XYZ file of C-alpha atoms in Angstrom:
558
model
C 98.523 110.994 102.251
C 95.757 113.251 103.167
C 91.709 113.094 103.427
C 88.325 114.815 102.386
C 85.237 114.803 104.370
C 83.514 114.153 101.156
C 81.604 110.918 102.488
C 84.742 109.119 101.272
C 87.219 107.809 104.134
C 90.713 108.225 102.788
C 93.967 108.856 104.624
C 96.482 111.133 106.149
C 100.037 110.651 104.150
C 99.523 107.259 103.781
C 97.830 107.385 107.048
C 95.247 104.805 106.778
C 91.355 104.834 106.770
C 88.487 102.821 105.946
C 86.927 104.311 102.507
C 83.790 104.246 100.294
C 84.637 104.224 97.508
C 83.192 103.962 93.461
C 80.275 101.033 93.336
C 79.246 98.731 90.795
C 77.554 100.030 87.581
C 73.998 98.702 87.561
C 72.805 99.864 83.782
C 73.914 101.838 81.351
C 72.243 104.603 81.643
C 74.560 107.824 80.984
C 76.178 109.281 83.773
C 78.123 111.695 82.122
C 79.065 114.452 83.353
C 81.154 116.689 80.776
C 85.043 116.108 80.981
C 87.081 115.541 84.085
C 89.418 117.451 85.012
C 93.046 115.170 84.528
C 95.348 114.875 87.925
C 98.671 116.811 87.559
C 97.121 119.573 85.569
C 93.483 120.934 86.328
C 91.050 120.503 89.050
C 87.198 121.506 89.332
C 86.174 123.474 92.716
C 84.430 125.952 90.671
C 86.541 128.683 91.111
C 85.489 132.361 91.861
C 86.666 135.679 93.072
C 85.913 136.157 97.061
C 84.171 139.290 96.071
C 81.626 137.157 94.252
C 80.960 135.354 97.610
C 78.841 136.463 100.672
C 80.246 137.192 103.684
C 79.491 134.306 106.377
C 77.911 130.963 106.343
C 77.987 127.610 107.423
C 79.940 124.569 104.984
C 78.279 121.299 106.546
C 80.446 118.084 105.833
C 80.058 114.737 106.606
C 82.577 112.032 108.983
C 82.587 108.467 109.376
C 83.494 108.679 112.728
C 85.219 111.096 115.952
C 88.858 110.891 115.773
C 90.537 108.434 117.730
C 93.288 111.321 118.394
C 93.812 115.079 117.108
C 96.953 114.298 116.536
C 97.664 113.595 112.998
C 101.517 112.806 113.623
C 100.131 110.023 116.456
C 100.187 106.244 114.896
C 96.553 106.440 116.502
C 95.256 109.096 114.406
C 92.732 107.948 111.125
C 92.581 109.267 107.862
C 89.743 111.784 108.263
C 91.461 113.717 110.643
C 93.763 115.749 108.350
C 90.101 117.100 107.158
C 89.655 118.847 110.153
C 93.164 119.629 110.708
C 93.657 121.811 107.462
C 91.631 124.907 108.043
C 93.265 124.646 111.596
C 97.001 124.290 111.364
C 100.067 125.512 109.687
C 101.495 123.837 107.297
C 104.838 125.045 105.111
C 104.104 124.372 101.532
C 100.729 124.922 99.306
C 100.145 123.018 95.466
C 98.481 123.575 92.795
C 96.421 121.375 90.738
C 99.817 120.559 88.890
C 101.575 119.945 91.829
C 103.812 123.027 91.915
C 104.705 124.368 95.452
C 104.964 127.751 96.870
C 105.747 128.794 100.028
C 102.068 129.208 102.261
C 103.470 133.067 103.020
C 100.192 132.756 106.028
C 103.487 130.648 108.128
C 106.349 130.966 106.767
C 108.144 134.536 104.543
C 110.921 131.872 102.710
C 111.966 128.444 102.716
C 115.597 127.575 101.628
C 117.678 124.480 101.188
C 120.759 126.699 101.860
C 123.253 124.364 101.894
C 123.840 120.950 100.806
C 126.936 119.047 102.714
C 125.441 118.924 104.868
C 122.019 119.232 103.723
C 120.514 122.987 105.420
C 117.006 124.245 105.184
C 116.503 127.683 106.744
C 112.650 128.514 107.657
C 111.883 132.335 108.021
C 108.309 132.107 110.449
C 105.854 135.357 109.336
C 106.383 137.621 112.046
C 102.569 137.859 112.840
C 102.052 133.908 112.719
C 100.589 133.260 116.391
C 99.155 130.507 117.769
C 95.089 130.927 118.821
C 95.858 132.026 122.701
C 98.342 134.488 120.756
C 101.986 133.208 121.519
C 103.850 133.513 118.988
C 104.989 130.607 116.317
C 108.912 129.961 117.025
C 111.466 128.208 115.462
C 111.153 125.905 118.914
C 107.923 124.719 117.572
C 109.769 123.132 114.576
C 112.621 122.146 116.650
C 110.254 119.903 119.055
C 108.261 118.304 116.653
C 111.563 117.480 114.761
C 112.698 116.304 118.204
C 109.456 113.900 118.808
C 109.697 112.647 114.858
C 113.036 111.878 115.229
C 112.540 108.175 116.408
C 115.283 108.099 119.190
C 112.638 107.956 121.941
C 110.231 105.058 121.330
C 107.830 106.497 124.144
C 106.691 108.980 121.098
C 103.802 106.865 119.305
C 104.772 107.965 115.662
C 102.758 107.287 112.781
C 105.521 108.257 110.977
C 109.028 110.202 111.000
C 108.580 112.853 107.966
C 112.462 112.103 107.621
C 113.452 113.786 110.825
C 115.292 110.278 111.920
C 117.361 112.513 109.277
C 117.984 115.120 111.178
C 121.208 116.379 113.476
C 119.980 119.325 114.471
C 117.479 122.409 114.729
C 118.996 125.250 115.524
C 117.960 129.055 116.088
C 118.270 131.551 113.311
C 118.944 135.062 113.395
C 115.913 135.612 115.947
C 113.567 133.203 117.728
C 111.530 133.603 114.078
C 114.041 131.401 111.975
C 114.340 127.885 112.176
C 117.759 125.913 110.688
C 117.725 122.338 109.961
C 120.679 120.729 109.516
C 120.866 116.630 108.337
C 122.908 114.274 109.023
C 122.034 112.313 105.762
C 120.144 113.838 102.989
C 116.078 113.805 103.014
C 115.212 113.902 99.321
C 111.620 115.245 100.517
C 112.540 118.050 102.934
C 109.847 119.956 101.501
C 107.114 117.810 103.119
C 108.364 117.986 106.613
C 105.713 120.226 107.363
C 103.644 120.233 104.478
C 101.313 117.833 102.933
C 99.714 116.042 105.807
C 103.185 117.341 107.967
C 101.346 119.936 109.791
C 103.184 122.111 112.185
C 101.988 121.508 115.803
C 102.781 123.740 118.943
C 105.951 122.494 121.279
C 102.905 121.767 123.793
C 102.068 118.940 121.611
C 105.395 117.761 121.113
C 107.582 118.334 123.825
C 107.107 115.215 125.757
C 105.539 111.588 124.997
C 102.920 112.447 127.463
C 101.456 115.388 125.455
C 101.907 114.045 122.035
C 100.305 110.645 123.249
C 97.596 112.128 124.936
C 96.373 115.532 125.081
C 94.675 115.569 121.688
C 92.317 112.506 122.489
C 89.470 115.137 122.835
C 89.669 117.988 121.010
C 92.528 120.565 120.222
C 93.533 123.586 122.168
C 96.170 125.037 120.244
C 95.386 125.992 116.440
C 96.828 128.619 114.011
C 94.754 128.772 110.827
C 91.857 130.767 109.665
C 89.453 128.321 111.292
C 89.840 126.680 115.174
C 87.702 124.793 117.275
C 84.660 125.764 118.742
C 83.162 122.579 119.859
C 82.757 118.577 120.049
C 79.667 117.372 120.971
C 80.245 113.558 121.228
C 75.887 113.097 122.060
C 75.315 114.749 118.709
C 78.772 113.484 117.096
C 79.320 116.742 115.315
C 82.425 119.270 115.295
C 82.483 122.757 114.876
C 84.885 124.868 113.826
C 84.575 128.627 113.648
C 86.936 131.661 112.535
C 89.754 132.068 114.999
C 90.234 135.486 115.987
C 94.061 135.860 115.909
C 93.657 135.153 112.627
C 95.986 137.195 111.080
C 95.500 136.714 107.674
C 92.814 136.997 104.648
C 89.189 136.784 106.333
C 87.266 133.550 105.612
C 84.544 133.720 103.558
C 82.626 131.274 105.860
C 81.637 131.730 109.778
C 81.735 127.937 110.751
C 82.604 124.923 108.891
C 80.242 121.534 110.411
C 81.312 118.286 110.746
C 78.472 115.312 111.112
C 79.109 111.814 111.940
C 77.095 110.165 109.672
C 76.769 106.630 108.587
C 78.082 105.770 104.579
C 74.200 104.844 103.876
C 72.828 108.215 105.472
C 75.219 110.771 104.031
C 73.725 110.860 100.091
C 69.668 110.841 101.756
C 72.012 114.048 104.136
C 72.877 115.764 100.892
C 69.686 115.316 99.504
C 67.786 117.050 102.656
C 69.854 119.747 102.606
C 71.203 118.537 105.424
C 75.083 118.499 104.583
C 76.659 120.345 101.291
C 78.942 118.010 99.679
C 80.167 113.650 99.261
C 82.667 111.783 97.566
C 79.878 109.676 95.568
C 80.166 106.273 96.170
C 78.921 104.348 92.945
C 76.999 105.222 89.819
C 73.837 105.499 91.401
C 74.592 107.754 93.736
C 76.113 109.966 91.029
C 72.303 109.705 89.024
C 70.779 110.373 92.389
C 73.049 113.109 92.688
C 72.455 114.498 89.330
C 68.912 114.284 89.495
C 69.146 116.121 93.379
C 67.746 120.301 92.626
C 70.702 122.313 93.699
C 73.908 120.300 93.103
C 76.217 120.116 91.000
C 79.428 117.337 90.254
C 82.824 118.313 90.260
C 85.261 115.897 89.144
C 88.745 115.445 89.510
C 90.964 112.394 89.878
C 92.652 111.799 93.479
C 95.773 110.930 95.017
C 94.529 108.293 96.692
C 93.961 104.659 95.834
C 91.932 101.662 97.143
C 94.061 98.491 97.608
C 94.603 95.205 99.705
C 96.743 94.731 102.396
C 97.863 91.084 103.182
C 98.950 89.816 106.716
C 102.445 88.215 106.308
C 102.905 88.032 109.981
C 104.379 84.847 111.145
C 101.983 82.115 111.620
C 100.112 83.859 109.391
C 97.769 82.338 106.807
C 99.589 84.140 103.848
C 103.419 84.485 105.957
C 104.654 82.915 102.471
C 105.822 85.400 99.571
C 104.615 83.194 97.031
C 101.583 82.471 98.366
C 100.471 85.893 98.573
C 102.112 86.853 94.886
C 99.640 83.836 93.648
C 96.827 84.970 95.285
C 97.516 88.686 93.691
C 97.780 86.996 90.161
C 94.400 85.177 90.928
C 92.448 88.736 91.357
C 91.198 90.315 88.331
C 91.906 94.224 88.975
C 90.739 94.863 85.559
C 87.776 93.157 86.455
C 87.207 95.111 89.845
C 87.905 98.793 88.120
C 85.391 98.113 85.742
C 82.596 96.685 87.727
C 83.332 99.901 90.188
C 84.276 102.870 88.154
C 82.475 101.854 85.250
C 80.257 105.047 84.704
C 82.554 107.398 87.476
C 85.734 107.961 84.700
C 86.073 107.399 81.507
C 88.576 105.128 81.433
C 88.555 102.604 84.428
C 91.479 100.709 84.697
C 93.547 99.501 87.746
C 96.282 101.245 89.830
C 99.669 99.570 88.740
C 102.173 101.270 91.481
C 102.119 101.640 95.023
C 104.615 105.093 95.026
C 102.709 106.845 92.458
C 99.453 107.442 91.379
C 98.281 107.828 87.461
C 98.942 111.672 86.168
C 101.626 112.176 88.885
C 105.061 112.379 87.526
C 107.001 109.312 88.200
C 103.923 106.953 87.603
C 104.585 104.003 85.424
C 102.580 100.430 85.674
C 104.680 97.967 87.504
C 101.865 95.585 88.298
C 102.045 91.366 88.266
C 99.841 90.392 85.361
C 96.134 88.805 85.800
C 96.970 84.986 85.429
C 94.561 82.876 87.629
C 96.069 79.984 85.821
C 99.220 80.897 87.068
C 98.411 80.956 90.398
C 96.795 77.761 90.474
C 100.138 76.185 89.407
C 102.256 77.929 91.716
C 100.264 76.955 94.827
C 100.361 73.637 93.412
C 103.932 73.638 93.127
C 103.830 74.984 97.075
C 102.018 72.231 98.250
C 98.557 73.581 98.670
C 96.276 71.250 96.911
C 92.878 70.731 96.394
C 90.271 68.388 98.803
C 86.938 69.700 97.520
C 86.477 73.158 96.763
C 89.302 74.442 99.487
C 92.895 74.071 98.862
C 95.154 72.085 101.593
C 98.513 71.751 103.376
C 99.611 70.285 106.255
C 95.854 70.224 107.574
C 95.490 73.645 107.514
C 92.659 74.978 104.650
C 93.515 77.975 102.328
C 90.947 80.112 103.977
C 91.632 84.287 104.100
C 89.585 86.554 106.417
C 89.299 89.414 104.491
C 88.035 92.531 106.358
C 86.610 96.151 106.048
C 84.771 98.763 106.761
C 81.501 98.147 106.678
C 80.268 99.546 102.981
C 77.705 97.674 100.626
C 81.133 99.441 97.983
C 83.487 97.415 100.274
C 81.308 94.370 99.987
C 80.910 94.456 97.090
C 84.984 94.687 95.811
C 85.231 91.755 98.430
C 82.801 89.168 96.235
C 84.713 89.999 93.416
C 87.798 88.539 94.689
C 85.941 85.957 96.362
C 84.574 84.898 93.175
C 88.514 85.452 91.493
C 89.846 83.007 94.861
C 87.472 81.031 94.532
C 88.298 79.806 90.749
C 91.757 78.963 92.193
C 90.817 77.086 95.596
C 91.051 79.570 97.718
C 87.948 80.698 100.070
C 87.394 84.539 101.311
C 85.845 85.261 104.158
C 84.168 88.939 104.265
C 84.020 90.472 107.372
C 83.023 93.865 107.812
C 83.634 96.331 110.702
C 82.579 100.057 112.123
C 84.469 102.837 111.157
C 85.318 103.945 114.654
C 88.257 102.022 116.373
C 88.697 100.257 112.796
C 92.605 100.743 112.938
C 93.028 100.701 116.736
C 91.466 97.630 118.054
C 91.777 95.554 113.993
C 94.235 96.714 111.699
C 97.270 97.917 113.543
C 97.136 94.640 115.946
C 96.896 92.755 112.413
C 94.047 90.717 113.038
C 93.247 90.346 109.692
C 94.586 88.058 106.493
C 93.843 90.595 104.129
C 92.254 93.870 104.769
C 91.429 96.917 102.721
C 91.449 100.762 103.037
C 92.471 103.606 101.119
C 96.231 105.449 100.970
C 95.748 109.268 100.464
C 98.974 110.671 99.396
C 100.156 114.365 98.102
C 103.051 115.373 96.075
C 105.271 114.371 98.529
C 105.109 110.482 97.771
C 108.853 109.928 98.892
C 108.355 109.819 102.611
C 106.122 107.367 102.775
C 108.230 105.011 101.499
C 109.878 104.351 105.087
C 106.340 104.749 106.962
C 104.775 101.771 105.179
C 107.252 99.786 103.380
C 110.225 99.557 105.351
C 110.228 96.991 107.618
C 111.432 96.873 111.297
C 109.347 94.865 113.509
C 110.166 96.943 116.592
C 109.031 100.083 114.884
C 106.025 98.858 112.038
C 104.700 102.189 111.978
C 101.897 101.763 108.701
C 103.584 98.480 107.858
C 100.445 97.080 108.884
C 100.938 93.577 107.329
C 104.220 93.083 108.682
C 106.247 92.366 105.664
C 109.297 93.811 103.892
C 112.774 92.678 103.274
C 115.951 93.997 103.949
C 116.931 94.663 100.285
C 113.764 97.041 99.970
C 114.545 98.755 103.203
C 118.301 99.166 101.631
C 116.735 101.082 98.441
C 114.442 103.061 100.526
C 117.626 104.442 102.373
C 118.675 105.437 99.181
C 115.615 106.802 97.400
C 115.160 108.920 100.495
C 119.296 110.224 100.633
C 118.885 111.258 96.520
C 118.610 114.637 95.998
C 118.066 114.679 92.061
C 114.607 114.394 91.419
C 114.821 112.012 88.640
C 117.333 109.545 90.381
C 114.499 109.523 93.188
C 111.931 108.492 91.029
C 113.584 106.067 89.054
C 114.728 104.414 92.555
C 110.954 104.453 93.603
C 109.853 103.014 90.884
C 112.694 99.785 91.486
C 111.044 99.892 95.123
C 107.758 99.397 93.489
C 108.582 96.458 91.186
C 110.528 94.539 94.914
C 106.893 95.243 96.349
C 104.882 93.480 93.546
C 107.829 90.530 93.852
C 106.848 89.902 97.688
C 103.153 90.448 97.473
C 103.327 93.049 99.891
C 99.678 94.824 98.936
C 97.595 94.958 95.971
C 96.526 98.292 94.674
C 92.948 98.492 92.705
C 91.334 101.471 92.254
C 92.607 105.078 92.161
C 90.174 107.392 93.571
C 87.593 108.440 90.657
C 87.301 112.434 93.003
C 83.946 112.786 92.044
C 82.011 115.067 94.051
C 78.462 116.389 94.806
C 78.618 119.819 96.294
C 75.906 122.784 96.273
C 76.187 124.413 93.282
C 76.677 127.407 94.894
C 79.345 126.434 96.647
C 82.976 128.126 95.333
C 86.387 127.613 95.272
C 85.735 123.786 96.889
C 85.302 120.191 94.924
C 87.872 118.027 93.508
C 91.048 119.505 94.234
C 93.174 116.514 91.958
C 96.579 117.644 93.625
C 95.987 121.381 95.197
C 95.202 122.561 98.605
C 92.659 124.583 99.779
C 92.487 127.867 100.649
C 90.229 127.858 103.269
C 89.753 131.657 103.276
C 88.266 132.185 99.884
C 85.875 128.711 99.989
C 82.255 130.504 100.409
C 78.407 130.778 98.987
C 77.910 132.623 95.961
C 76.000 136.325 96.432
């Protein structure tokens, strides 16, 4: 899952971040904007020719927060990070607004599954791919990283494997330029190794627990994209990246690219000054002020990403019980909570109804538990929680759920909703709202939290995070933050992930899917509505739907 620094906190492949997302419609005042471009086939980043653009300039964006690490591969690392990794680092595979892959030619000449018992994919490295203090890029790059991913040494603090627990063996090609990978079980999504938010890192990263733990807390040293670090100023809190020299491919447009921490309240005032030049906009009124703000324009563009709720089902916990938590998901009206939030931001609001797939991605169908608050008053009656006033009862202990967030009126917001929903049933919310920085170090990953929301950014490559958040294995949780799964689920996973036809994969997703809506393992909402404010004269950058960018050609009109 991947992230923008649009203003909105998303996620690295299902990496996890606190977001901002679309707010509650206040009038009905028309905030149309023309039509939006529909995920899986178009996108709206106002494309141009580079020869329209000028030559130089600065692209000012806005963070939440530092990174916790550079590394996006580290289970430390937070969603925003992959924006600042992107112009930076190489990464095998680019899309297209439909999804459709090619081969990024920058890194990598060809890309082959060669064989398939056993399963063989042979990387070909560009002969002038360096890294930015000029060594070159080697096929013992790939080998180390697939080494650290691999799981066998715990010491390696994974966010997640990419499938390389997959792997027998890397292996030299013809020349220290060619990589072979050969599995030991088939990895349905061995295109995403090191594409998507799989970027490829130097074997100074990787090649002990030491380095890939540590020695991207900072900053970054080595980089190999058209862009690479110039500074981090943590008095000012901004990051600067600037054209890397050893670039050896197309010249970016731009000279530097600017990244601000900037708290969620200051970054539309920010856009407004002229201060940064584009946000993920947050909630109808932003989009009028943005509309109504000399110089911008909206680009719009569904995302692959997707607001939801993650329950704690921990033991001891509050909601340890499947049926508990599968009541309390019938009791929330998601309906209810698109509309009040997108209402205005898309033209059709309606909730997410799969936690694989997002709507206009192929292999999307609506799995979700229907909207039955009288449903799940029965069942928790039937479980032995009943009423004693307004709060629900058992064994002594109240039906009361800490519910927390980052702290965003939008967050807040979504949050009373379901505390009004709860409430109807017995149950009592408790909002609590957090900073952005340290959000998933010191909160989420040590679960202390009974529900807790975020956003999951994905990218075409939706198979491998099946294992990194819904398998369970309590010695390795990796993004199974609330600590629930069963071993039937982790039993399909294997299987999704070892099937090779594309169909077959999705259709075994999608029976994943339903087993997660059984247990109450999360609750998706809200698909990202991708609309963006950006300077109109801003090109080839917006709502990119599915596609990457290409950082080279994003620029200022002449």
């Amino acid at each position: 899952m991947g992230i923008r620094s649009l203003g909105t906190r998303l996620a690295v492949p299902l990496i996890a971040a606190a977001v901002v997302l679309a707010g509650c419609a206040g009038d009905d005042t028309d905030t149309s904007t023309g039509a939006a471009a529909q995920l899986g086939t178009t996108n709206d980043i106002n494309p141009r020719d580079v020869s329209e653009l000028r030559d130089g300039g600065n692209l000012r964006l806005a963070l939440s927060s530092l990174p916790e690490t550079w590394n996006v591969l580290h289970t430390d690392a937070d969603g925003e990070v992959g924006s600042l990794l992107r112009p930076q680092m190489p990464r095998a595979f680019r899309t297209d607004a439909a999804g459709n892959l090619s081969v990024d030619t920058n890194y990598f000449t060809s890309i082959e599954l060669t064989d398939t018992e056993p399963q063989r994919v042979t990387y070909t490295i560009n002969p002038d791919a360096v890294w930015s203090d000029g060594t070159p890029i080697t096929w013992e790059d790939l080998r180390s990283q697939a080494q650290a991913l691999n799981g066998s040494n715990p010491a390696y603090l994974i966010r997640m494997n990419f499938g390389f627990d997959r792997v027998e063996k890397v292996e030299r090609g013809v020349d220290d330029r060619q990589a072979v990978i050969t599995f030991k079980e088939h990895w349905a999504d061995w295109k995403g190794q090191f594409a998507g938010e799989g970027f490829l890192f130097p074997k100074t990263v990787t090649e002990t627990p030491e380095a890939f733990n540590e020695s991207l807390r900072d900053g970054i040293t080595l980089t190999a994209g058209p862009f690479t670090l110039q500074s981090v100023d943590r008095a000012l809190q901004r990051i600067v990246l600037a054209r890397n020299p050893k670039w050896w491919g197309d010249t970016p447009k731009l000279d530097t690219m600017t990244f601000s921490v900037l708290a969620d309240d200051a970054m539309l005032p920010a856009l407004q000054n002229n201060e940064i030049d584009a946000i993920g906009l947050a909630t109808r009124d932003d989009m009028k002020i943005a509309q109504n703000t000399p110089g911008v324009a909206i680009r719009r563009a569904p995302g692959a990403s997707w607001s939801h709720v993650t329950f704690n089902g921990a033991p001891g916990s509050i909601l340890e019980d499947a049926r508990v938590r599968v009541a309390i998901s019938k009791a929330i009206d998601r309906q209810g909570i698109a509309t009040a939030l997108q209402n205005g931001l898309v033209e059709n609001p309606t909730p997410l109804g799969n936690h694989v797939y997002v709507q206009g991605q192929v292999g999307y169908q609506d799995n979700s538990l229907p909207f039955d608050p009288d449903a799940a008053a029965r069942e928790l009656d039937e479980l032995g929680w009943t009423l004693n006033g307004d709060v629900r009862e058992k064994d002594g202990r109240k039906l009361v759920i800490r519910d927390v967030m980052y702290n965003s009126d939008t967050w807040v917001q979504m949050a009373q909703i379901m505390q009004q929903n709860l409430a109807r049933i017995g149950v009592q919310l408790l909002i609590e709202t957090k900073p952005g920085q340290g959000l998933f170090t010191d909160v989420i990953r040590p679960g202390n939290f009974d529900m807790a929301h975020w956003v999951w950014s994905s990218d075409v490559f939706a198979l491998k995070n099946l294992p990194q958040v819904y398998r369970y294995d309590p010695d390795d949780l990796q993004g199974n933050y609330g600590r629930i799964g069963s071993q039937e689920i982790n039993d399909l996973i294997d299987r999704a992930l070892a099937e090779l036809d594309p169909q077959q994969a999705i259709d075994l997703a999608n029976e994943i899917d339903r087993k997660l809506w059984e247990i109450g393992f999360s609750l998706p909402l809200t698909q990202s509505a991708g609309n963006v404010a950006v300077r109109a004269d801003l090109a080839n950058y917006g709502a990119t739907g599915l596609a990457s960018y290409d950082y080279t050609k994003i620029g200022f009109l002449k």
